[in-house]
Coordinates of C-alpha atoms and ligand atoms in Angstrom, one line a residue:
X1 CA -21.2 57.3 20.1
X2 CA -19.4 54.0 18.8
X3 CA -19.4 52.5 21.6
X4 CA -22.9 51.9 21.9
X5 CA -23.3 49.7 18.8
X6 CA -24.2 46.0 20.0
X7 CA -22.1 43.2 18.0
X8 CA -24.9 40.8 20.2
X9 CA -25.6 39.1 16.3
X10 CA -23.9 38.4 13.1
X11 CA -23.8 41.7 11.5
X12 CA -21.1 42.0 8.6
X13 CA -18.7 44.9 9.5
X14 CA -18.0 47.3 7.3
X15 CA -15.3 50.1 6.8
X16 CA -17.0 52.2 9.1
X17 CA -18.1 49.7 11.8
X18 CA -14.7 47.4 12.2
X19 CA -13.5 50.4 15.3
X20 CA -16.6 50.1 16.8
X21 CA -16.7 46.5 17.2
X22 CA -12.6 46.5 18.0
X23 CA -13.8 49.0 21.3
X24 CA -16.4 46.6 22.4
X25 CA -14.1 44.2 22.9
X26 CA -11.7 43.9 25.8
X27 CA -8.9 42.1 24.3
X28 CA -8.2 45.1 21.7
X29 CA -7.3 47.0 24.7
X30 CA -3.6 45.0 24.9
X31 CA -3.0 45.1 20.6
X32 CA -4.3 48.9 19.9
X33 CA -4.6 52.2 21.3
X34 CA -8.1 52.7 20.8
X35 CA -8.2 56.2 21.5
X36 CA -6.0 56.6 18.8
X37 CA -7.0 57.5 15.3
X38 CA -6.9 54.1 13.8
X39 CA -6.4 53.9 9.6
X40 CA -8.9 51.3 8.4
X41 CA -8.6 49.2 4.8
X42 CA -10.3 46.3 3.3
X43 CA -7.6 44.4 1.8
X44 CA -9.2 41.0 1.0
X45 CA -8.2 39.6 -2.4
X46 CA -10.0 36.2 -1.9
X47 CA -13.0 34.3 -3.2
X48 CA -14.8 34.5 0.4
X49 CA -14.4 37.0 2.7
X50 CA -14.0 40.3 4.4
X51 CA -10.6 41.2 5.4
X52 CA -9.7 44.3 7.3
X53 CA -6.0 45.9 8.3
X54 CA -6.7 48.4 11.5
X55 CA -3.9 50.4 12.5
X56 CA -2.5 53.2 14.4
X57 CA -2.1 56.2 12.1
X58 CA 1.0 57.4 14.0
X59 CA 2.7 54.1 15.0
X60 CA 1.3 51.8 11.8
X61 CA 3.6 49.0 13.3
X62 CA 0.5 48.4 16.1
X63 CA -2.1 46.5 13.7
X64 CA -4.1 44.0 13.7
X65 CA -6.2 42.0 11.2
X66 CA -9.7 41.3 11.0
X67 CA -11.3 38.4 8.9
X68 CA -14.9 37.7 8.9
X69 CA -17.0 35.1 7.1
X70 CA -19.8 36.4 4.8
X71 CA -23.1 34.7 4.5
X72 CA -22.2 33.5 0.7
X73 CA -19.2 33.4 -2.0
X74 CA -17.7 36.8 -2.3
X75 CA -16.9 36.4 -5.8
X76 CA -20.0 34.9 -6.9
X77 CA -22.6 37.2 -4.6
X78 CA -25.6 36.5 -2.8
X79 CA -26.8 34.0 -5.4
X80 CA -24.2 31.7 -4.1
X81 CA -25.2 31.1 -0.3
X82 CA -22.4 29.9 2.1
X83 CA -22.3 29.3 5.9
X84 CA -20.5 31.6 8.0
X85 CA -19.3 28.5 10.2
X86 CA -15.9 28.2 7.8
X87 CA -15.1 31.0 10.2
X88 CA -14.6 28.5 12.9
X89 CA -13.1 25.8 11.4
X90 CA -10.2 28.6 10.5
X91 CA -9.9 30.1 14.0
X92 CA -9.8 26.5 15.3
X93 CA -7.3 25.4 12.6
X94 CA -5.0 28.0 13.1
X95 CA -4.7 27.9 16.4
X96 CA -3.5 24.3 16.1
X97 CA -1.5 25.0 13.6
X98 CA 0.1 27.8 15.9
X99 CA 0.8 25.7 18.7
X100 CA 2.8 23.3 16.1
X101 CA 4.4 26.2 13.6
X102 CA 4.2 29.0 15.4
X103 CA 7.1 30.5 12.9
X104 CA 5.1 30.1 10.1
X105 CA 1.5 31.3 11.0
X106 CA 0.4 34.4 11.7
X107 CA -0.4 34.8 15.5
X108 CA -3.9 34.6 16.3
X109 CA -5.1 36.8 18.6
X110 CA -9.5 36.1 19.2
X111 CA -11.9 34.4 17.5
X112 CA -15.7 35.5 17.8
X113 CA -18.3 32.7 16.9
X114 CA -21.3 35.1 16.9
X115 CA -19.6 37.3 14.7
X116 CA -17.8 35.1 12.2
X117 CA -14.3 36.4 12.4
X118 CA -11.1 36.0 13.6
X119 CA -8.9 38.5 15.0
X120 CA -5.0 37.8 14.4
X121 CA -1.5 39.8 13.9
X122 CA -1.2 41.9 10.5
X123 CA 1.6 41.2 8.2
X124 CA 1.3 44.5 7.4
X125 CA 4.8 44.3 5.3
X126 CA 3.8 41.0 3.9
X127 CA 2.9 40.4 -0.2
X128 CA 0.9 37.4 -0.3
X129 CA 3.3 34.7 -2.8
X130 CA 0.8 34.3 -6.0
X131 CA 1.5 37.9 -6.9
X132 CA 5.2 37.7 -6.0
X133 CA 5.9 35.1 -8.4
X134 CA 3.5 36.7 -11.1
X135 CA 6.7 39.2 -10.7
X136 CA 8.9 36.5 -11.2
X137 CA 10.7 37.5 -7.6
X138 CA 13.0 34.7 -5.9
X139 CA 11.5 33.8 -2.6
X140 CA 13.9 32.6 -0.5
X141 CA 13.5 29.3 1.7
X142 CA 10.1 29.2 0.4
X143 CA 10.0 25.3 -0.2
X144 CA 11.9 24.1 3.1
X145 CA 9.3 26.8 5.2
X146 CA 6.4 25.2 3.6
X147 CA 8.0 21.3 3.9
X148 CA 8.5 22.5 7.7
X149 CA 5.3 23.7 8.6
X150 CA 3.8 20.3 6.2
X151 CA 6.0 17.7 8.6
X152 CA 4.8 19.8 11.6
X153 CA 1.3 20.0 11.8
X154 CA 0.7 16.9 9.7
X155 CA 2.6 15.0 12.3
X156 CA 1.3 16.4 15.4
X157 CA -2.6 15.6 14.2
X158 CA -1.9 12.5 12.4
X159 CA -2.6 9.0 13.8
X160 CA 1.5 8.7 14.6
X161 CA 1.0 11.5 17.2
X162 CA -2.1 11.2 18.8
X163 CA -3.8 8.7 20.6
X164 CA -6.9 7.3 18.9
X165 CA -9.5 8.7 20.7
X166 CA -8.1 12.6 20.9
X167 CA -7.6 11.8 16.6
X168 CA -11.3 10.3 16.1
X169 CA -12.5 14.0 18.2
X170 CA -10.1 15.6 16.0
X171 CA -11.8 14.5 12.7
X172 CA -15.0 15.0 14.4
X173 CA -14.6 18.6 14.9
X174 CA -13.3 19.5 11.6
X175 CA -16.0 17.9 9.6
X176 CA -16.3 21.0 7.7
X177 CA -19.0 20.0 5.3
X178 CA -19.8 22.4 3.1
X179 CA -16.4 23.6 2.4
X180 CA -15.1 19.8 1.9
X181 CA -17.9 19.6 -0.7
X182 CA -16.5 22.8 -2.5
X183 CA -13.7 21.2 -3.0
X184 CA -15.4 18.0 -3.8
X185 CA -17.2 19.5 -7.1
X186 CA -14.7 22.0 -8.1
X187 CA -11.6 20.3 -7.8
X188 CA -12.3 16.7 -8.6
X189 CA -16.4 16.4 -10.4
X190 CA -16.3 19.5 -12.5
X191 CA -13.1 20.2 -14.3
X192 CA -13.5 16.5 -15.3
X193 CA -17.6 16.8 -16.8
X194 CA -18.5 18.6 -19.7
X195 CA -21.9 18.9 -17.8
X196 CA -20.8 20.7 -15.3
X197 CA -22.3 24.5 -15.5
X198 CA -19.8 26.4 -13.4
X199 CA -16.2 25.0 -15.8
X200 CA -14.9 28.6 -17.8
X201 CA -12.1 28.0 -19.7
X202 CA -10.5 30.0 -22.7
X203 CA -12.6 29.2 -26.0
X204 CA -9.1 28.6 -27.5
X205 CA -8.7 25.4 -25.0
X206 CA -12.2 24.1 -25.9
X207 CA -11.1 21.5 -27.9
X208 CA -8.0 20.5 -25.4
X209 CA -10.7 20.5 -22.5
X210 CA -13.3 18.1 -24.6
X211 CA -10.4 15.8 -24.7
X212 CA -9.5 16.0 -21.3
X213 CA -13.0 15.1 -20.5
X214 CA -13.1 12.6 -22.7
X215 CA -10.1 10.4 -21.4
X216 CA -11.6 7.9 -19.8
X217 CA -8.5 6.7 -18.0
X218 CA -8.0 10.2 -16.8
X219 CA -11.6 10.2 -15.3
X220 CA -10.7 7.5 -13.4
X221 CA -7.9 8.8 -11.7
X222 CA -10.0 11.6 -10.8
X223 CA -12.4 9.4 -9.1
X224 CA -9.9 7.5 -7.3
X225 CA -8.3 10.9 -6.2
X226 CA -11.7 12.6 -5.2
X227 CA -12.3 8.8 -3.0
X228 CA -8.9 9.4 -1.1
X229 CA -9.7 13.2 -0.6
X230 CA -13.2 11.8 1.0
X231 CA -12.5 8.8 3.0
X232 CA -8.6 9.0 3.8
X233 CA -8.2 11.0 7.2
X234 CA -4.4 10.9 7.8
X235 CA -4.1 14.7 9.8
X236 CA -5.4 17.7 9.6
X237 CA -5.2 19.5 6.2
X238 CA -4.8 23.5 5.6
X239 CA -7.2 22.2 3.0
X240 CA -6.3 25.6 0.2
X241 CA -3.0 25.7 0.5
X242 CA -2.4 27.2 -2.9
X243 CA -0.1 30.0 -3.4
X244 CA -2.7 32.6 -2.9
X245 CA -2.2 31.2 0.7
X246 CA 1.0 32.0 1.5
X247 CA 2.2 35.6 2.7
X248 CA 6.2 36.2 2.5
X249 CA 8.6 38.6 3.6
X250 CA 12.4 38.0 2.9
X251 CA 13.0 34.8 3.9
X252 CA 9.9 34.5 6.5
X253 CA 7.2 33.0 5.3
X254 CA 3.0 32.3 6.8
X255 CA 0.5 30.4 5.7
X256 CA -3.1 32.1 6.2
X257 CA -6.5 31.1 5.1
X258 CA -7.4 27.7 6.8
X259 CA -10.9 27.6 6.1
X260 CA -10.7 24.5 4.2
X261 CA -9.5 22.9 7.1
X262 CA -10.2 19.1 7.6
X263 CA -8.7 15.7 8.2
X264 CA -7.8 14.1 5.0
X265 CA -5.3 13.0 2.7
X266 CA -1.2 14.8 3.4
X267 CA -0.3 14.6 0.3
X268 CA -3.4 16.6 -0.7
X269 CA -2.0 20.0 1.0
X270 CA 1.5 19.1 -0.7
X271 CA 0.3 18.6 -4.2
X272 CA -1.9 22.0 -4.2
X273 CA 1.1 24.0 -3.5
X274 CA 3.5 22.1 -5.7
X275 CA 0.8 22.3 -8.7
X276 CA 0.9 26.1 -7.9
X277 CA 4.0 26.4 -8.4
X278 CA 3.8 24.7 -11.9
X279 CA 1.3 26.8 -13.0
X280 CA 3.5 29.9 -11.8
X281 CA 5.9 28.2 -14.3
X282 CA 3.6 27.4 -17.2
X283 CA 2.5 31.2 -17.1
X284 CA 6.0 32.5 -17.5
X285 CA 6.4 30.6 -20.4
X286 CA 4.5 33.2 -21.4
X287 CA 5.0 36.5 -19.5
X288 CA 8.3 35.9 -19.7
X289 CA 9.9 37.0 -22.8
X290 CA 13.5 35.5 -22.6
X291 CA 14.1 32.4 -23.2
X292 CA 17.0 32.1 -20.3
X293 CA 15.2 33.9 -17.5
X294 CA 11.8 31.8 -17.7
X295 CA 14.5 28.8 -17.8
X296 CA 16.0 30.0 -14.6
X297 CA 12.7 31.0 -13.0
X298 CA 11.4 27.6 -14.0
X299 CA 14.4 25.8 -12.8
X300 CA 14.0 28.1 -9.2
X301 CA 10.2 26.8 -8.8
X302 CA 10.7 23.5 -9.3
X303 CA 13.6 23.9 -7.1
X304 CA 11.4 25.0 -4.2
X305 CA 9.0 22.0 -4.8
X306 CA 11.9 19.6 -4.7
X307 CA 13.3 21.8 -1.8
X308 CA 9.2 21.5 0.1
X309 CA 9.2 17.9 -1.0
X310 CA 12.4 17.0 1.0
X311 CA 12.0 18.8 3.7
X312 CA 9.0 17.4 4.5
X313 CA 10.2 13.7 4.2
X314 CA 13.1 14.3 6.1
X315 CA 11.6 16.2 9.0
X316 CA 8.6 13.3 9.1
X317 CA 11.2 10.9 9.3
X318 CA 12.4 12.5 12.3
X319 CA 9.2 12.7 13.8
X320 CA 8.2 9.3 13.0
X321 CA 11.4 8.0 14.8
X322 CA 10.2 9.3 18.0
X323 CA 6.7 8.0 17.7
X324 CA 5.8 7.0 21.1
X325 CA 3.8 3.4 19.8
X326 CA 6.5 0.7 18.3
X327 CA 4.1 0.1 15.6
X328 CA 5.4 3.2 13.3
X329 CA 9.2 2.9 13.7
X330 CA 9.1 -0.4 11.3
X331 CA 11.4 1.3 8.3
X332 CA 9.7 -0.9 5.5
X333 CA 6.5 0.4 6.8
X334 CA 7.9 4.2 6.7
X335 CA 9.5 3.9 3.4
X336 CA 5.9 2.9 1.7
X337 CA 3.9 5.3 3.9
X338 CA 5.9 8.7 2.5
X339 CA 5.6 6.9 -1.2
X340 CA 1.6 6.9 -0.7
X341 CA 2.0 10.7 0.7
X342 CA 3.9 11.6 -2.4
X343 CA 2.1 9.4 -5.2
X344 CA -1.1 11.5 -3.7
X345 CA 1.0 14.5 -3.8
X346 CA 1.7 14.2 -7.2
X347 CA -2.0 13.1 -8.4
X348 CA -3.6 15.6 -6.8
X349 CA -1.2 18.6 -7.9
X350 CA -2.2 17.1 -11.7
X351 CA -6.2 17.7 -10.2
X352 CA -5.2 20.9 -9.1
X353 CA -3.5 22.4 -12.2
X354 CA -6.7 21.3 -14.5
X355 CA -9.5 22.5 -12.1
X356 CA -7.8 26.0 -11.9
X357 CA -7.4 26.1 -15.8
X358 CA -11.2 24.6 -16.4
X359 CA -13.0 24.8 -13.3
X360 CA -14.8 27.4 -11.6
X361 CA -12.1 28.9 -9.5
X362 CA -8.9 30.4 -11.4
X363 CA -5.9 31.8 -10.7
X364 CA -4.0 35.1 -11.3
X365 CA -1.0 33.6 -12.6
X366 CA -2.8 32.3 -15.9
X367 CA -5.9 34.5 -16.0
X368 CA -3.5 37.6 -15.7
X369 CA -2.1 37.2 -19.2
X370 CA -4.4 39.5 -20.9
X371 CA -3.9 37.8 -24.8
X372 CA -6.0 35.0 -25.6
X373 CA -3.9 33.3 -27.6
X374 CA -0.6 33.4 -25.5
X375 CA -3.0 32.4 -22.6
X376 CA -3.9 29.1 -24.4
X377 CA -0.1 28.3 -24.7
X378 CA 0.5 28.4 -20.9
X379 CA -3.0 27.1 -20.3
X380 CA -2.3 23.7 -22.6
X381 CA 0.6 23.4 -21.1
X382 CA -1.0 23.6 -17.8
X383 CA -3.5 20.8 -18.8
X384 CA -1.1 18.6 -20.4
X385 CA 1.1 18.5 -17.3
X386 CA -1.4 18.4 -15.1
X387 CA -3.1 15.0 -17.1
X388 CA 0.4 13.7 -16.8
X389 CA 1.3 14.0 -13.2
X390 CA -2.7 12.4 -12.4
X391 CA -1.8 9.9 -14.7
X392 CA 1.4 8.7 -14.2
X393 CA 1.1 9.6 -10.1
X394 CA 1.3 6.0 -9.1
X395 CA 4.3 4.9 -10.7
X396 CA 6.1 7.6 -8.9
X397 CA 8.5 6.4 -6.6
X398 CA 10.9 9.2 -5.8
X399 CA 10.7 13.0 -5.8
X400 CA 13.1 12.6 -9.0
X401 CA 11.0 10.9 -10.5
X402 CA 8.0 13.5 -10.4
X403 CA 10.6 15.7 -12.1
X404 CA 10.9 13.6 -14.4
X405 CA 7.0 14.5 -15.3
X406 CA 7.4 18.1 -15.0
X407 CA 9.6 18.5 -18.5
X408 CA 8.5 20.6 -21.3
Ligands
SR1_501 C1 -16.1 29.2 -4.2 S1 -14.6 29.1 -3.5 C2 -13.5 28.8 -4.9 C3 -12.2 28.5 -4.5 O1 -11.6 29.5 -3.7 C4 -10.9 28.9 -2.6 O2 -9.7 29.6 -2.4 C5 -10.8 27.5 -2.9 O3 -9.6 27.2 -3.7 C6 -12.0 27.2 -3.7 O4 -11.9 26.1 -4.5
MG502 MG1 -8.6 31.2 0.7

């Protein structure tokens, strides 16, 4: 009988156990019939975990989602050990960022320390956004949702809206140490050594990659980028927010996936998703035969990073006006705060677009195009915009300017 199975210990669930544990547990009783037959899949695509979709077989519309931590890497197996505790850092950053985007989140429903998983709505109808725009489909108000949810969460857990005490707890409890050092060495060590054992790249880039490592004013960058995402704790970060971490619908959009959470740098969450983006356009150059519709679908990406960039200044400036202490409403100090946010922005979107072309962790949107050699095109291009935007980063002043950078 199911309902005798004990879920008293961390036990990974499987296809066959995710009921059972959803009927020893009350709060089920108000999201699912559970004497229903329930349809159970595992629909995780990520590098990390389990992901299950329960639902009624006769009324499908009454879901729910299960997401549980496993004990290492998904993608790189036992071998690879990793602490189910990211599990909390999500439930716990989700449920902030509920309270302050509740329009673009999923609802979260329970979380369960012991077991390592979260339990939150479905969005069952949902097509997570890398693979949309591997089909080259027009997402609308993609940028503006993701500049609104930015403004909003950044805000409310930045220094401008809390007072100091609840924002030094605040960085306290999202320490998040071991996936902060993911990040760390594949994102800003790695792509940039030729030491480093866990860099694949396309034998066809070897030589582009050797160069890249060799640039010794391009190393530095990367240091001074990898210091700010360490030391600089301006709010609390999604921490992944590529485009992998985004699920759309029409015009309704959700971020997921917070297990990266932690206070750092704003502008690191903004450049991840704008350097996705780019390298959704630098793979089209590509997959996209005709010359006029990767023009237009280029033209539409950059479009929605322009569209997430101003959205996000503009709704932070509206914020910052009703900061509660007098010392934030000084304009001169404003104006040079949201050029830090977007020279880091930019900088770390040129990080981002190397390490997913070099580094350990790839992405669909380049690794998809099955030909070597047209891979290489859209993967140089991906490196030599991505060593552009780290390089020139701090003489950006304006979003326009960033465009500027993103010509080919
Ligand atoms: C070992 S985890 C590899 C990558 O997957 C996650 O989504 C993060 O982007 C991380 O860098
Ligand atoms: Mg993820």
């Amino acid at each position: 009988m199911t309902d005798a199975v004990s879920f008293g210990a961390y036990r990974p669930l499987s296809l066959d156990s995710v009921v059972a544990y959803l009927r020893s547990r009350s709060e089920s009783a108000d999201l699912l019939d559970l004497t229903a037959d329930l349809s159970v899949r595992e629909v995780g695509d990520g590098n990390l975990n389990l992901v299950f979709q329960v639902a009624e077989r006769d009324r499908p519309s009454r879901s729910l989602l299960v997401k549980q931590a496993l004990p290492y890497v998904r993608v790189a197996g036992e071998g690879w050990p990793l602490s189910t505790r990211r599990a909390h850092y999500e439930a716990r950053s989700l449920r902030r960022f509920f309270e302050s985007a509740p329009d673009f989140v999923p609802r979260p429903f329970w979380h369960d320390d012991v077991m390592a998983l979260s339990v939150m709505e479905n969005l069952r109808e949902h097509r997570v956004v890398r693979g949309l725009l591997n089909e080259r489909r027009v997402l609308p108000g993609l940028g503006e949702a993701m500049g609104r949810f930015l403004a909003a969460t950044l805000f409310d857990t930045s220094d401008f809206a809390l007072p100091s005490d609840e924002k030094r707890r605040l960085v306290g409890d999202f320490d998040n140490p071991e996936l902060c050092r993911i990040t760390e060495d594949l994102v800003f060590t790695e792509p940039f050594s030729e030491a480093a054992e866990r860099n694949r790249f396309n034998d066809l880039v070897a030589n582009d990659v050797r160069d890249l490592q060799g640039d010794e004013s391009l190393r530095a960058h990367a240091a001074r980028l990898k210091l700010t995402f360490l030391t600089s704790a301006q709010a609390l970060l999604h921490g992944d927010l590529h485009t992998g971490s985004v699920m759309s619908l029409g015009d309704d959009h959700r971020v997921i996936d917070s297990e990266f959470a932690f206070v750092g740098p704003m502008g690191f969450d903004l450049g991840l998703f704008l350097a996705n983006l780019l390298l959704s356009a630098c793979a089209h150059e590509v997959r996209t035969e005709h010359r006029a519709a990767r023009a237009e679908f280029r033209s539409y990406l950059l479009q929605e990073g322009r569209s997430m960039w101003s959205t996000f200044e503009a709704d932070f400036r509206e914020r910052l006006a009703k900061a509660e202490s007098p010392s934030w409403n000084s304009p001169a100090f404003q104006d040079a705060f949201l050029q830090g946010v977007l020279r880091d922005t930019v900088g770390f979107a040129g990080c981002e677009m190397i390490r997913r072309t070099v580094g350990f962790a790839h992405v669909s949107d380049l690794d998809g195009i099955e030909n070597p050699e047209a891979r290489a095109v859209a993967e140089r291009l991906a490196l030599t915009l991505g060593r552009t935007l780290m390089l020139e980063a701090q003489g950006v002043s304006t979003f326009d300017d960033a465009l500027r950078l993103m010509r080919w």
